[in-house]
Amino acid sequence: MKTYTLPPLPYAYDALEPHISKQIMTLHHDKHHQAYVTNANAAMEKLEKSRKGELQIDIRGVLRDFGFNADGHILHSLFWPNMAPAGKGGGAPGGKLADQINKDFGGFDKFKAQFSDASKTVEGSGWAMLIYEPTSEQLIISQIEKHNLNHIAHSSIILASDQWEHSWYLQYLNDRAKYVDAWWNVVNWSEADARLGKAIK
Ligand code: MN
């Protein structure tokens, strides 16, 4: 059975300070992300044992559990490199991504305002995302509730912003809007541009 493993953070735990604290990054990566990996692997093991006739399972429940945790793992694996320390992160994108944002949103500021709005309004726990939807050949802003609801089939995620409380509450308390505003300082635009290049090819 193939299993998932927790990838290391691509920078130090305190590298995103002052915008995202070392405490949040440590808990978020070492505890929350690790839990998605552990639970996705546990669900996979249940599915395998069920196939071998060693375990009776509620397939709907186990598949839901697997989808939730596997998507949690996949999204967080994308989220860490989609941020970068001061000096490398923030500002505005360049490259193909800048052109595509101008074309599809009428300018970076308009995109940023709508993405922030999507971030601040995710219902419950979830994500705001910039996705490339290949059928219409355009960038679209989207939300995911939890980890696995509201996916748009075939789309590639270009940028994902974690809006679960564990990603901001310890530092920003009830002020999610302040986290969303600060988050723009750590966006890794060159990684997002590379992601768009792969999505369009
Ligand atoms: Mn998270």
mmCIF file with all atom_site columns, C-alpha atoms and ligand atoms in Angstrom:
data_model
loop_
_atom_site.group_PDB
_atom_site.id
_atom_site.type_symbol
_atom_site.label_atom_id
_atom_site.label_alt_id
_atom_site.label_comp_id
_atom_site.label_asym_id
_atom_site.label_entity_id
_atom_site.label_seq_id
_atom_site.pdbx_PDB_ins_code
_atom_site.Cartn_x
_atom_site.Cartn_y
_atom_site.Cartn_z
_atom_site.occupancy
_atom_site.B_iso_or_equiv
_atom_site.pdbx_formal_charge
_atom_site.auth_seq_id
_atom_site.auth_comp_id
_atom_site.auth_asym_id
_atom_site.auth_atom_id
_atom_site.pdbx_PDB_model_num
ATOM   1   C  CA . MET A 1 1   ? 0.000   0.000  0.000   1.00 0.00 ? 1   MET A CA 1
ATOM   2   C  CA . LYS A 1 2   ? 1.319   3.432  -0.950  1.00 0.00 ? 2   LYS A CA 1
ATOM   3   C  CA . THR A 1 3   ? 1.064   5.957  1.851   1.00 0.00 ? 3   THR A CA 1
ATOM   4   C  CA . TYR A 1 4   ? 1.318   9.709  2.233   1.00 0.00 ? 4   TYR A CA 1
ATOM   5   C  CA . THR A 1 5   ? 4.133   11.417 4.108   1.00 0.00 ? 5   THR A CA 1
ATOM   6   C  CA . LEU A 1 6   ? 4.368   14.898 5.570   1.00 0.00 ? 6   LEU A CA 1
ATOM   7   C  CA . PRO A 1 7   ? 6.625   17.114 3.426   1.00 0.00 ? 7   PRO A CA 1
ATOM   8   C  CA . PRO A 1 8   ? 8.987   19.431 5.331   1.00 0.00 ? 8   PRO A CA 1
ATOM   9   C  CA . LEU A 1 9   ? 8.247   23.163 5.287   1.00 0.00 ? 9   LEU A CA 1
ATOM   10  C  CA . PRO A 1 10  ? 10.277  24.798 2.481   1.00 0.00 ? 10  PRO A CA 1
ATOM   11  C  CA . TYR A 1 11  ? 11.483  27.505 4.940   1.00 0.00 ? 11  TYR A CA 1
ATOM   12  C  CA . ALA A 1 12  ? 11.962  27.984 8.691   1.00 0.00 ? 12  ALA A CA 1
ATOM   13  C  CA . TYR A 1 13  ? 8.939   28.009 11.013  1.00 0.00 ? 13  TYR A CA 1
ATOM   14  C  CA . ASP A 1 14  ? 9.501   31.685 11.784  1.00 0.00 ? 14  ASP A CA 1
ATOM   15  C  CA . ALA A 1 15  ? 10.244  32.719 8.185   1.00 0.00 ? 15  ALA A CA 1
ATOM   16  C  CA . LEU A 1 16  ? 6.806   34.261 7.582   1.00 0.00 ? 16  LEU A CA 1
ATOM   17  C  CA . GLU A 1 17  ? 6.876   36.491 10.661  1.00 0.00 ? 17  GLU A CA 1
ATOM   18  C  CA . PRO A 1 18  ? 5.527   39.025 11.438  1.00 0.00 ? 18  PRO A CA 1
ATOM   19  C  CA . HIS A 1 19  ? 2.612   38.153 9.127   1.00 0.00 ? 19  HIS A CA 1
ATOM   20  C  CA . ILE A 1 20  ? 2.221   34.542 10.277  1.00 0.00 ? 20  ILE A CA 1
ATOM   21  C  CA . SER A 1 21  ? 3.726   33.602 13.619  1.00 0.00 ? 21  SER A CA 1
ATOM   22  C  CA . LYS A 1 22  ? 6.144   30.768 14.335  1.00 0.00 ? 22  LYS A CA 1
ATOM   23  C  CA . GLN A 1 23  ? 3.588   29.292 16.753  1.00 0.00 ? 23  GLN A CA 1
ATOM   24  C  CA . ILE A 1 24  ? 0.908   29.083 14.061  1.00 0.00 ? 24  ILE A CA 1
ATOM   25  C  CA . MET A 1 25  ? 3.292   27.610 11.486  1.00 0.00 ? 25  MET A CA 1
ATOM   26  C  CA . THR A 1 26  ? 4.598   24.993 13.928  1.00 0.00 ? 26  THR A CA 1
ATOM   27  C  CA . LEU A 1 27  ? 1.141   23.817 15.019  1.00 0.00 ? 27  LEU A CA 1
ATOM   28  C  CA . HIS A 1 28  ? -0.311  24.108 11.538  1.00 0.00 ? 28  HIS A CA 1
ATOM   29  C  CA . HIS A 1 29  ? 2.415   22.027 9.880   1.00 0.00 ? 29  HIS A CA 1
ATOM   30  C  CA . ASP A 1 30  ? 3.469   19.594 12.618  1.00 0.00 ? 30  ASP A CA 1
ATOM   31  C  CA . LYS A 1 31  ? 0.040   18.902 14.132  1.00 0.00 ? 31  LYS A CA 1
ATOM   32  C  CA . HIS A 1 32  ? -2.747  19.767 11.687  1.00 0.00 ? 32  HIS A CA 1
ATOM   33  C  CA . HIS A 1 33  ? -1.088  18.744 8.429   1.00 0.00 ? 33  HIS A CA 1
ATOM   34  C  CA . GLN A 1 34  ? 0.399   15.658 10.077  1.00 0.00 ? 34  GLN A CA 1
ATOM   35  C  CA . ALA A 1 35  ? -3.098  14.658 11.248  1.00 0.00 ? 35  ALA A CA 1
ATOM   36  C  CA . TYR A 1 36  ? -4.423  14.781 7.663   1.00 0.00 ? 36  TYR A CA 1
ATOM   37  C  CA . VAL A 1 37  ? -1.545  12.521 6.551   1.00 0.00 ? 37  VAL A CA 1
ATOM   38  C  CA . THR A 1 38  ? -2.095  10.081 9.416   1.00 0.00 ? 38  THR A CA 1
ATOM   39  C  CA . ASN A 1 39  ? -5.862  9.932  8.907   1.00 0.00 ? 39  ASN A CA 1
ATOM   40  C  CA . ALA A 1 40  ? -5.668  9.593  5.112   1.00 0.00 ? 40  ALA A CA 1
ATOM   41  C  CA . ASN A 1 41  ? -3.281  6.655  5.572   1.00 0.00 ? 41  ASN A CA 1
ATOM   42  C  CA . ALA A 1 42  ? -5.576  5.103  8.186   1.00 0.00 ? 42  ALA A CA 1
ATOM   43  C  CA . ALA A 1 43  ? -8.553  5.346  5.806   1.00 0.00 ? 43  ALA A CA 1
ATOM   44  C  CA . MET A 1 44  ? -6.501  3.778  2.985   1.00 0.00 ? 44  MET A CA 1
ATOM   45  C  CA . GLU A 1 45  ? -5.556  0.927  5.280   1.00 0.00 ? 45  GLU A CA 1
ATOM   46  C  CA . LYS A 1 46  ? -9.213  0.325  6.124   1.00 0.00 ? 46  LYS A CA 1
ATOM   47  C  CA . LEU A 1 47  ? -10.077 0.208  2.408   1.00 0.00 ? 47  LEU A CA 1
ATOM   48  C  CA . GLU A 1 48  ? -7.275  -2.295 1.777   1.00 0.00 ? 48  GLU A CA 1
ATOM   49  C  CA . LYS A 1 49  ? -8.296  -4.523 4.693   1.00 0.00 ? 49  LYS A CA 1
ATOM   50  C  CA . SER A 1 50  ? -11.869 -4.407 3.478   1.00 0.00 ? 50  SER A CA 1
ATOM   51  C  CA . ARG A 1 51  ? -10.784 -5.591 0.016   1.00 0.00 ? 51  ARG A CA 1
ATOM   52  C  CA . LYS A 1 52  ? -8.935  -8.502 1.630   1.00 0.00 ? 52  LYS A CA 1
ATOM   53  C  CA . GLY A 1 53  ? -12.016 -9.408 3.654   1.00 0.00 ? 53  GLY A CA 1
ATOM   54  C  CA . GLU A 1 54  ? -10.252 -8.652 6.944   1.00 0.00 ? 54  GLU A CA 1
ATOM   55  C  CA . LEU A 1 55  ? -12.469 -5.744 7.992   1.00 0.00 ? 55  LEU A CA 1
ATOM   56  C  CA . GLN A 1 56  ? -16.073 -4.734 7.555   1.00 0.00 ? 56  GLN A CA 1
ATOM   57  C  CA . ILE A 1 57  ? -16.392 -1.042 6.829   1.00 0.00 ? 57  ILE A CA 1
ATOM   58  C  CA . ASP A 1 58  ? -19.041 1.565  6.127   1.00 0.00 ? 58  ASP A CA 1
ATOM   59  C  CA . ILE A 1 59  ? -17.689 2.407  2.685   1.00 0.00 ? 59  ILE A CA 1
ATOM   60  C  CA . ARG A 1 60  ? -19.433 5.766  2.458   1.00 0.00 ? 60  ARG A CA 1
ATOM   61  C  CA . GLY A 1 61  ? -17.992 6.894  5.756   1.00 0.00 ? 61  GLY A CA 1
ATOM   62  C  CA . VAL A 1 62  ? -14.472 5.670  4.991   1.00 0.00 ? 62  VAL A CA 1
ATOM   63  C  CA . LEU A 1 63  ? -14.440 7.246  1.529   1.00 0.00 ? 63  LEU A CA 1
ATOM   64  C  CA . ARG A 1 64  ? -15.632 10.543 2.966   1.00 0.00 ? 64  ARG A CA 1
ATOM   65  C  CA . ASP A 1 65  ? -12.907 10.320 5.602   1.00 0.00 ? 65  ASP A CA 1
ATOM   66  C  CA . PHE A 1 66  ? -10.324 9.495  2.962   1.00 0.00 ? 66  PHE A CA 1
ATOM   67  C  CA . GLY A 1 67  ? -11.402 12.353 0.670   1.00 0.00 ? 67  GLY A CA 1
ATOM   68  C  CA . PHE A 1 68  ? -11.396 14.882 3.497   1.00 0.00 ? 68  PHE A CA 1
ATOM   69  C  CA . ASN A 1 69  ? -7.941  13.936 4.771   1.00 0.00 ? 69  ASN A CA 1
ATOM   70  C  CA . ALA A 1 70  ? -6.256  13.251 1.418   1.00 0.00 ? 70  ALA A CA 1
ATOM   71  C  CA . ASP A 1 71  ? -7.467  16.609 0.091   1.00 0.00 ? 71  ASP A CA 1
ATOM   72  C  CA . GLY A 1 72  ? -6.322  18.234 3.335   1.00 0.00 ? 72  GLY A CA 1
ATOM   73  C  CA . HIS A 1 73  ? -2.861  16.744 2.752   1.00 0.00 ? 73  HIS A CA 1
ATOM   74  C  CA . ILE A 1 74  ? -2.755  17.747 -0.929  1.00 0.00 ? 74  ILE A CA 1
ATOM   75  C  CA . LEU A 1 75  ? -3.941  21.311 -0.287  1.00 0.00 ? 75  LEU A CA 1
ATOM   76  C  CA . HIS A 1 76  ? -1.464  21.897 2.544   1.00 0.00 ? 76  HIS A CA 1
ATOM   77  C  CA . SER A 1 77  ? 1.382   20.462 0.437   1.00 0.00 ? 77  SER A CA 1
ATOM   78  C  CA . LEU A 1 78  ? 0.504   23.126 -2.132  1.00 0.00 ? 78  LEU A CA 1
ATOM   79  C  CA . PHE A 1 79  ? -0.089  25.864 0.451   1.00 0.00 ? 79  PHE A CA 1
ATOM   80  C  CA . TRP A 1 80  ? 3.414   25.846 2.038   1.00 0.00 ? 80  TRP A CA 1
ATOM   81  C  CA . PRO A 1 81  ? 5.359   26.611 -1.172  1.00 0.00 ? 81  PRO A CA 1
ATOM   82  C  CA . ASN A 1 82  ? 2.652   29.019 -2.269  1.00 0.00 ? 82  ASN A CA 1
ATOM   83  C  CA . MET A 1 83  ? 4.001   31.292 0.476   1.00 0.00 ? 83  MET A CA 1
ATOM   84  C  CA . ALA A 1 84  ? 7.547   32.676 0.778   1.00 0.00 ? 84  ALA A CA 1
ATOM   85  C  CA . PRO A 1 85  ? 9.567   34.650 3.359   1.00 0.00 ? 85  PRO A CA 1
ATOM   86  C  CA . ALA A 1 86  ? 9.902   38.434 3.294   1.00 0.00 ? 86  ALA A CA 1
ATOM   87  C  CA . GLY A 1 87  ? 11.945  39.589 0.320   1.00 0.00 ? 87  GLY A CA 1
ATOM   88  C  CA . LYS A 1 88  ? 10.735  36.709 -1.829  1.00 0.00 ? 88  LYS A CA 1
ATOM   89  C  CA . GLY A 1 89  ? 6.991   36.857 -1.143  1.00 0.00 ? 89  GLY A CA 1
ATOM   90  C  CA . GLY A 1 90  ? 4.316   39.496 -1.530  1.00 0.00 ? 90  GLY A CA 1
ATOM   91  C  CA . GLY A 1 91  ? 4.045   42.289 -4.072  1.00 0.00 ? 91  GLY A CA 1
ATOM   92  C  CA . ALA A 1 92  ? 2.468   41.496 -7.397  1.00 0.00 ? 92  ALA A CA 1
ATOM   93  C  CA . PRO A 1 93  ? 2.972   38.634 -9.845  1.00 0.00 ? 93  PRO A CA 1
ATOM   94  C  CA . GLY A 1 94  ? 5.016   38.807 -13.017 1.00 0.00 ? 94  GLY A CA 1
ATOM   95  C  CA . GLY A 1 95  ? 5.315   36.536 -16.020 1.00 0.00 ? 95  GLY A CA 1
ATOM   96  C  CA . LYS A 1 96  ? 2.437   34.764 -17.679 1.00 0.00 ? 96  LYS A CA 1
ATOM   97  C  CA . LEU A 1 97  ? 0.395   34.966 -14.487 1.00 0.00 ? 97  LEU A CA 1
ATOM   98  C  CA . ALA A 1 98  ? 0.398   38.783 -14.507 1.00 0.00 ? 98  ALA A CA 1
ATOM   99  C  CA . ASP A 1 99  ? -0.821  38.826 -18.118 1.00 0.00 ? 99  ASP A CA 1
ATOM   100 C  CA . GLN A 1 100 ? -3.511  36.248 -17.443 1.00 0.00 ? 100 GLN A CA 1
ATOM   101 C  CA . ILE A 1 101 ? -4.748  38.076 -14.328 1.00 0.00 ? 101 ILE A CA 1
ATOM   102 C  CA . ASN A 1 102 ? -4.965  41.333 -16.283 1.00 0.00 ? 102 ASN A CA 1
ATOM   103 C  CA . LYS A 1 103 ? -6.893  39.595 -19.031 1.00 0.00 ? 103 LYS A CA 1
ATOM   104 C  CA . ASP A 1 104 ? -9.334  37.685 -16.825 1.00 0.00 ? 104 ASP A CA 1
ATOM   105 C  CA . PHE A 1 105 ? -9.841  40.134 -13.940 1.00 0.00 ? 105 PHE A CA 1
ATOM   106 C  CA . GLY A 1 106 ? -9.162  43.546 -15.486 1.00 0.00 ? 106 GLY A CA 1
ATOM   107 C  CA . GLY A 1 107 ? -6.058  44.182 -13.368 1.00 0.00 ? 107 GLY A CA 1
ATOM   108 C  CA . PHE A 1 108 ? -4.200  42.896 -10.307 1.00 0.00 ? 108 PHE A CA 1
ATOM   109 C  CA . ASP A 1 109 ? -6.003  45.190 -7.827  1.00 0.00 ? 109 ASP A CA 1
ATOM   110 C  CA . LYS A 1 110 ? -9.409  43.955 -8.974  1.00 0.00 ? 110 LYS A CA 1
ATOM   111 C  CA . PHE A 1 111 ? -8.238  40.347 -8.671  1.00 0.00 ? 111 PHE A CA 1
ATOM   112 C  CA . LYS A 1 112 ? -6.792  40.971 -5.216  1.00 0.00 ? 112 LYS A CA 1
ATOM   113 C  CA . ALA A 1 113 ? -9.974  42.625 -3.950  1.00 0.00 ? 113 ALA A CA 1
ATOM   114 C  CA . GLN A 1 114 ? -12.142 39.745 -5.146  1.00 0.00 ? 114 GLN A CA 1
ATOM   115 C  CA . PHE A 1 115 ? -9.764  37.067 -3.820  1.00 0.00 ? 115 PHE A CA 1
ATOM   116 C  CA . SER A 1 116 ? -9.683  38.828 -0.427  1.00 0.00 ? 116 SER A CA 1
ATOM   117 C  CA . ASP A 1 117 ? -13.477 38.967 -0.435  1.00 0.00 ? 117 ASP A CA 1
ATOM   118 C  CA . ALA A 1 118 ? -13.601 35.227 -1.204  1.00 0.00 ? 118 ALA A CA 1
ATOM   119 C  CA . SER A 1 119 ? -11.092 34.582 1.624   1.00 0.00 ? 119 SER A CA 1
ATOM   120 C  CA . LYS A 1 120 ? -13.010 36.537 4.250   1.00 0.00 ? 120 LYS A CA 1
ATOM   121 C  CA . THR A 1 121 ? -16.345 34.919 3.437   1.00 0.00 ? 121 THR A CA 1
ATOM   122 C  CA . VAL A 1 122 ? -15.571 31.186 3.199   1.00 0.00 ? 122 VAL A CA 1
ATOM   123 C  CA . GLU A 1 123 ? -18.370 29.631 5.200   1.00 0.00 ? 123 GLU A CA 1
ATOM   124 C  CA . GLY A 1 124 ? -17.058 27.666 8.190   1.00 0.00 ? 124 GLY A CA 1
ATOM   125 C  CA . SER A 1 125 ? -13.643 26.154 7.495   1.00 0.00 ? 125 SER A CA 1
ATOM   126 C  CA . GLY A 1 126 ? -12.231 26.246 4.014   1.00 0.00 ? 126 GLY A CA 1
ATOM   127 C  CA . TRP A 1 127 ? -10.041 27.810 1.374   1.00 0.00 ? 127 TRP A CA 1
ATOM   128 C  CA . ALA A 1 128 ? -9.978  30.604 -1.152  1.00 0.00 ? 128 ALA A CA 1
ATOM   129 C  CA . MET A 1 129 ? -8.321  29.651 -4.413  1.00 0.00 ? 129 MET A CA 1
ATOM   130 C  CA . LEU A 1 130 ? -7.224  30.968 -7.722  1.00 0.00 ? 130 LEU A CA 1
ATOM   131 C  CA . ILE A 1 131 ? -7.799  28.211 -10.258 1.00 0.00 ? 131 ILE A CA 1
ATOM   132 C  CA . TYR A 1 132 ? -7.238  27.763 -13.968 1.00 0.00 ? 132 TYR A CA 1
ATOM   133 C  CA . GLU A 1 133 ? -10.338 26.299 -15.561 1.00 0.00 ? 133 GLU A CA 1
ATOM   134 C  CA . PRO A 1 134 ? -9.226  24.775 -18.877 1.00 0.00 ? 134 PRO A CA 1
ATOM   135 C  CA . THR A 1 135 ? -12.639 24.433 -20.543 1.00 0.00 ? 135 THR A CA 1
ATOM   136 C  CA . SER A 1 136 ? -13.142 28.195 -20.590 1.00 0.00 ? 136 SER A CA 1
ATOM   137 C  CA . GLU A 1 137 ? -9.361  28.792 -20.634 1.00 0.00 ? 137 GLU A CA 1
ATOM   138 C  CA . GLN A 1 138 ? -9.460  31.335 -17.858 1.00 0.00 ? 138 GLN A CA 1
ATOM   139 C  CA . LEU A 1 139 ? -8.515  32.027 -14.274 1.00 0.00 ? 139 LEU A CA 1
ATOM   140 C  CA . ILE A 1 140 ? -11.401 31.906 -11.802 1.00 0.00 ? 140 ILE A CA 1
ATOM   141 C  CA . ILE A 1 141 ? -11.610 32.611 -8.070  1.00 0.00 ? 141 ILE A CA 1
ATOM   142 C  CA . SER A 1 142 ? -13.170 29.774 -6.128  1.00 0.00 ? 142 SER A CA 1
ATOM   143 C  CA . GLN A 1 143 ? -13.838 28.663 -2.581  1.00 0.00 ? 143 GLN A CA 1
ATOM   144 C  CA . ILE A 1 144 ? -13.528 25.197 -1.093  1.00 0.00 ? 144 ILE A CA 1
ATOM   145 C  CA . GLU A 1 145 ? -15.570 24.365 1.976   1.00 0.00 ? 145 GLU A CA 1
ATOM   146 C  CA . LYS A 1 146 ? -13.650 22.093 4.353   1.00 0.00 ? 146 LYS A CA 1
ATOM   147 C  CA . HIS A 1 147 ? -11.164 20.404 1.990   1.00 0.00 ? 147 HIS A CA 1
ATOM   148 C  CA . ASN A 1 148 ? -13.325 18.657 -0.449  1.00 0.00 ? 148 ASN A CA 1
ATOM   149 C  CA . LEU A 1 149 ? -16.568 20.510 -1.231  1.00 0.00 ? 149 LEU A CA 1
ATOM   150 C  CA . ASN A 1 150 ? -17.009 22.914 -4.168  1.00 0.00 ? 150 ASN A CA 1
ATOM   151 C  CA . HIS A 1 151 ? -14.182 21.519 -6.275  1.00 0.00 ? 151 HIS A CA 1
ATOM   152 C  CA . ILE A 1 152 ? -14.474 22.418 -9.956  1.00 0.00 ? 152 ILE A CA 1
ATOM   153 C  CA . ALA A 1 153 ? -13.572 19.373 -12.025 1.00 0.00 ? 153 ALA A CA 1
ATOM   154 C  CA . HIS A 1 154 ? -10.332 19.444 -14.063 1.00 0.00 ? 154 HIS A CA 1
ATOM   155 C  CA . SER A 1 155 ? -9.285  22.836 -12.723 1.00 0.00 ? 155 SER A CA 1
ATOM   156 C  CA . SER A 1 156 ? -5.700  23.396 -11.625 1.00 0.00 ? 156 SER A CA 1
ATOM   157 C  CA . ILE A 1 157 ? -5.080  25.257 -8.390  1.00 0.00 ? 157 ILE A CA 1
ATOM   158 C  CA . ILE A 1 158 ? -2.734  28.205 -8.942  1.00 0.00 ? 158 ILE A CA 1
ATOM   159 C  CA . LEU A 1 159 ? -2.947  29.766 -5.483  1.00 0.00 ? 159 LEU A CA 1
ATOM   160 C  CA . ALA A 1 160 ? -4.648  28.534 -2.318  1.00 0.00 ? 160 ALA A CA 1
ATOM   161 C  CA . SER A 1 161 ? -5.246  30.490 0.880   1.00 0.00 ? 161 SER A CA 1
ATOM   162 C  CA . ASP A 1 162 ? -6.048  28.491 4.008   1.00 0.00 ? 162 ASP A CA 1
ATOM   163 C  CA . GLN A 1 163 ? -9.020  30.014 5.841   1.00 0.00 ? 163 GLN A CA 1
ATOM   164 C  CA . TRP A 1 164 ? -9.363  27.405 8.563   1.00 0.00 ? 164 TRP A CA 1
ATOM   165 C  CA . GLU A 1 165 ? -9.163  29.045 11.980  1.00 0.00 ? 165 GLU A CA 1
ATOM   166 C  CA . HIS A 1 166 ? -5.989  27.076 12.792  1.00 0.00 ? 166 HIS A CA 1
ATOM   167 C  CA . SER A 1 167 ? -4.167  29.142 10.157  1.00 0.00 ? 167 SER A CA 1
ATOM   168 C  CA . TRP A 1 168 ? -4.766  32.518 11.828  1.00 0.00 ? 168 TRP A CA 1
ATOM   169 C  CA . TYR A 1 169 ? -6.757  32.517 15.064  1.00 0.00 ? 169 TYR A CA 1
ATOM   170 C  CA . LEU A 1 170 ? -3.827  32.346 17.548  1.00 0.00 ? 170 LEU A CA 1
ATOM   171 C  CA . GLN A 1 171 ? -2.416  35.555 16.084  1.00 0.00 ? 171 GLN A CA 1
ATOM   172 C  CA . TYR A 1 172 ? -5.400  37.469 14.735  1.00 0.00 ? 172 TYR A CA 1
ATOM   173 C  CA . LEU A 1 173 ? -8.157  36.232 17.103  1.00 0.00 ? 173 LEU A CA 1
ATOM   174 C  CA . ASN A 1 174 ? -11.538 37.012 15.560  1.00 0.00 ? 174 ASN A CA 1
ATOM   175 C  CA . ASP A 1 175 ? -10.132 39.392 12.941  1.00 0.00 ? 175 ASP A CA 1
ATOM   176 C  CA . ARG A 1 176 ? -9.935  37.165 9.885   1.00 0.00 ? 176 ARG A CA 1
ATOM   177 C  CA . ALA A 1 177 ? -9.887  40.219 7.612   1.00 0.00 ? 177 ALA A CA 1
ATOM   178 C  CA . LYS A 1 178 ? -6.581  41.322 9.171   1.00 0.00 ? 178 LYS A CA 1
ATOM   179 C  CA . TYR A 1 179 ? -5.049  37.896 8.449   1.00 0.00 ? 179 TYR A CA 1
ATOM   180 C  CA . VAL A 1 180 ? -6.287  38.050 4.862   1.00 0.00 ? 180 VAL A CA 1
ATOM   181 C  CA . ASP A 1 181 ? -4.702  41.492 4.387   1.00 0.00 ? 181 ASP A CA 1
ATOM   182 C  CA . ALA A 1 182 ? -1.398  40.363 5.947   1.00 0.00 ? 182 ALA A CA 1
ATOM   183 C  CA . TRP A 1 183 ? -1.346  37.152 3.920   1.00 0.00 ? 183 TRP A CA 1
ATOM   184 C  CA . TRP A 1 184 ? -0.670  39.060 0.688   1.00 0.00 ? 184 TRP A CA 1
ATOM   185 C  CA . ASN A 1 185 ? 2.805   39.910 2.090   1.00 0.00 ? 185 ASN A CA 1
ATOM   186 C  CA . VAL A 1 186 ? 3.856   36.264 1.940   1.00 0.00 ? 186 VAL A CA 1
ATOM   187 C  CA . VAL A 1 187 ? 2.395   35.096 -1.376  1.00 0.00 ? 187 VAL A CA 1
ATOM   188 C  CA . ASN A 1 188 ? 4.995   33.349 -3.547  1.00 0.00 ? 188 ASN A CA 1
ATOM   189 C  CA . TRP A 1 189 ? 4.094   34.720 -6.979  1.00 0.00 ? 189 TRP A CA 1
ATOM   190 C  CA . SER A 1 190 ? 6.916   33.042 -8.896  1.00 0.00 ? 190 SER A CA 1
ATOM   191 C  CA . GLU A 1 191 ? 5.724   29.640 -7.717  1.00 0.00 ? 191 GLU A CA 1
ATOM   192 C  CA . ALA A 1 192 ? 2.144   30.553 -8.715  1.00 0.00 ? 192 ALA A CA 1
ATOM   193 C  CA . ASP A 1 193 ? 3.368   31.662 -12.151 1.00 0.00 ? 193 ASP A CA 1
ATOM   194 C  CA . ALA A 1 194 ? 5.178   28.334 -12.621 1.00 0.00 ? 194 ALA A CA 1
ATOM   195 C  CA . ARG A 1 195 ? 1.977   26.521 -11.618 1.00 0.00 ? 195 ARG A CA 1
ATOM   196 C  CA . LEU A 1 196 ? -0.013  28.436 -14.250 1.00 0.00 ? 196 LEU A CA 1
ATOM   197 C  CA . GLY A 1 197 ? 2.612   27.581 -16.882 1.00 0.00 ? 197 GLY A CA 1
ATOM   198 C  CA . LYS A 1 198 ? 2.097   23.878 -16.160 1.00 0.00 ? 198 LYS A CA 1
ATOM   199 C  CA . ALA A 1 199 ? -1.705  24.220 -16.152 1.00 0.00 ? 199 ALA A CA 1
ATOM   200 C  CA . ILE A 1 200 ? -1.878  25.922 -19.544 1.00 0.00 ? 200 ILE A CA 1
ATOM   201 C  CA . LYS A 1 201 ? 0.672   23.803 -21.443 1.00 0.00 ? 201 LYS A CA 1
HETATM 202 MN MN . MN  B 2 .   ? -4.789  24.320 7.396   1.00 0.00 ? 1   MN  B MN 1
#
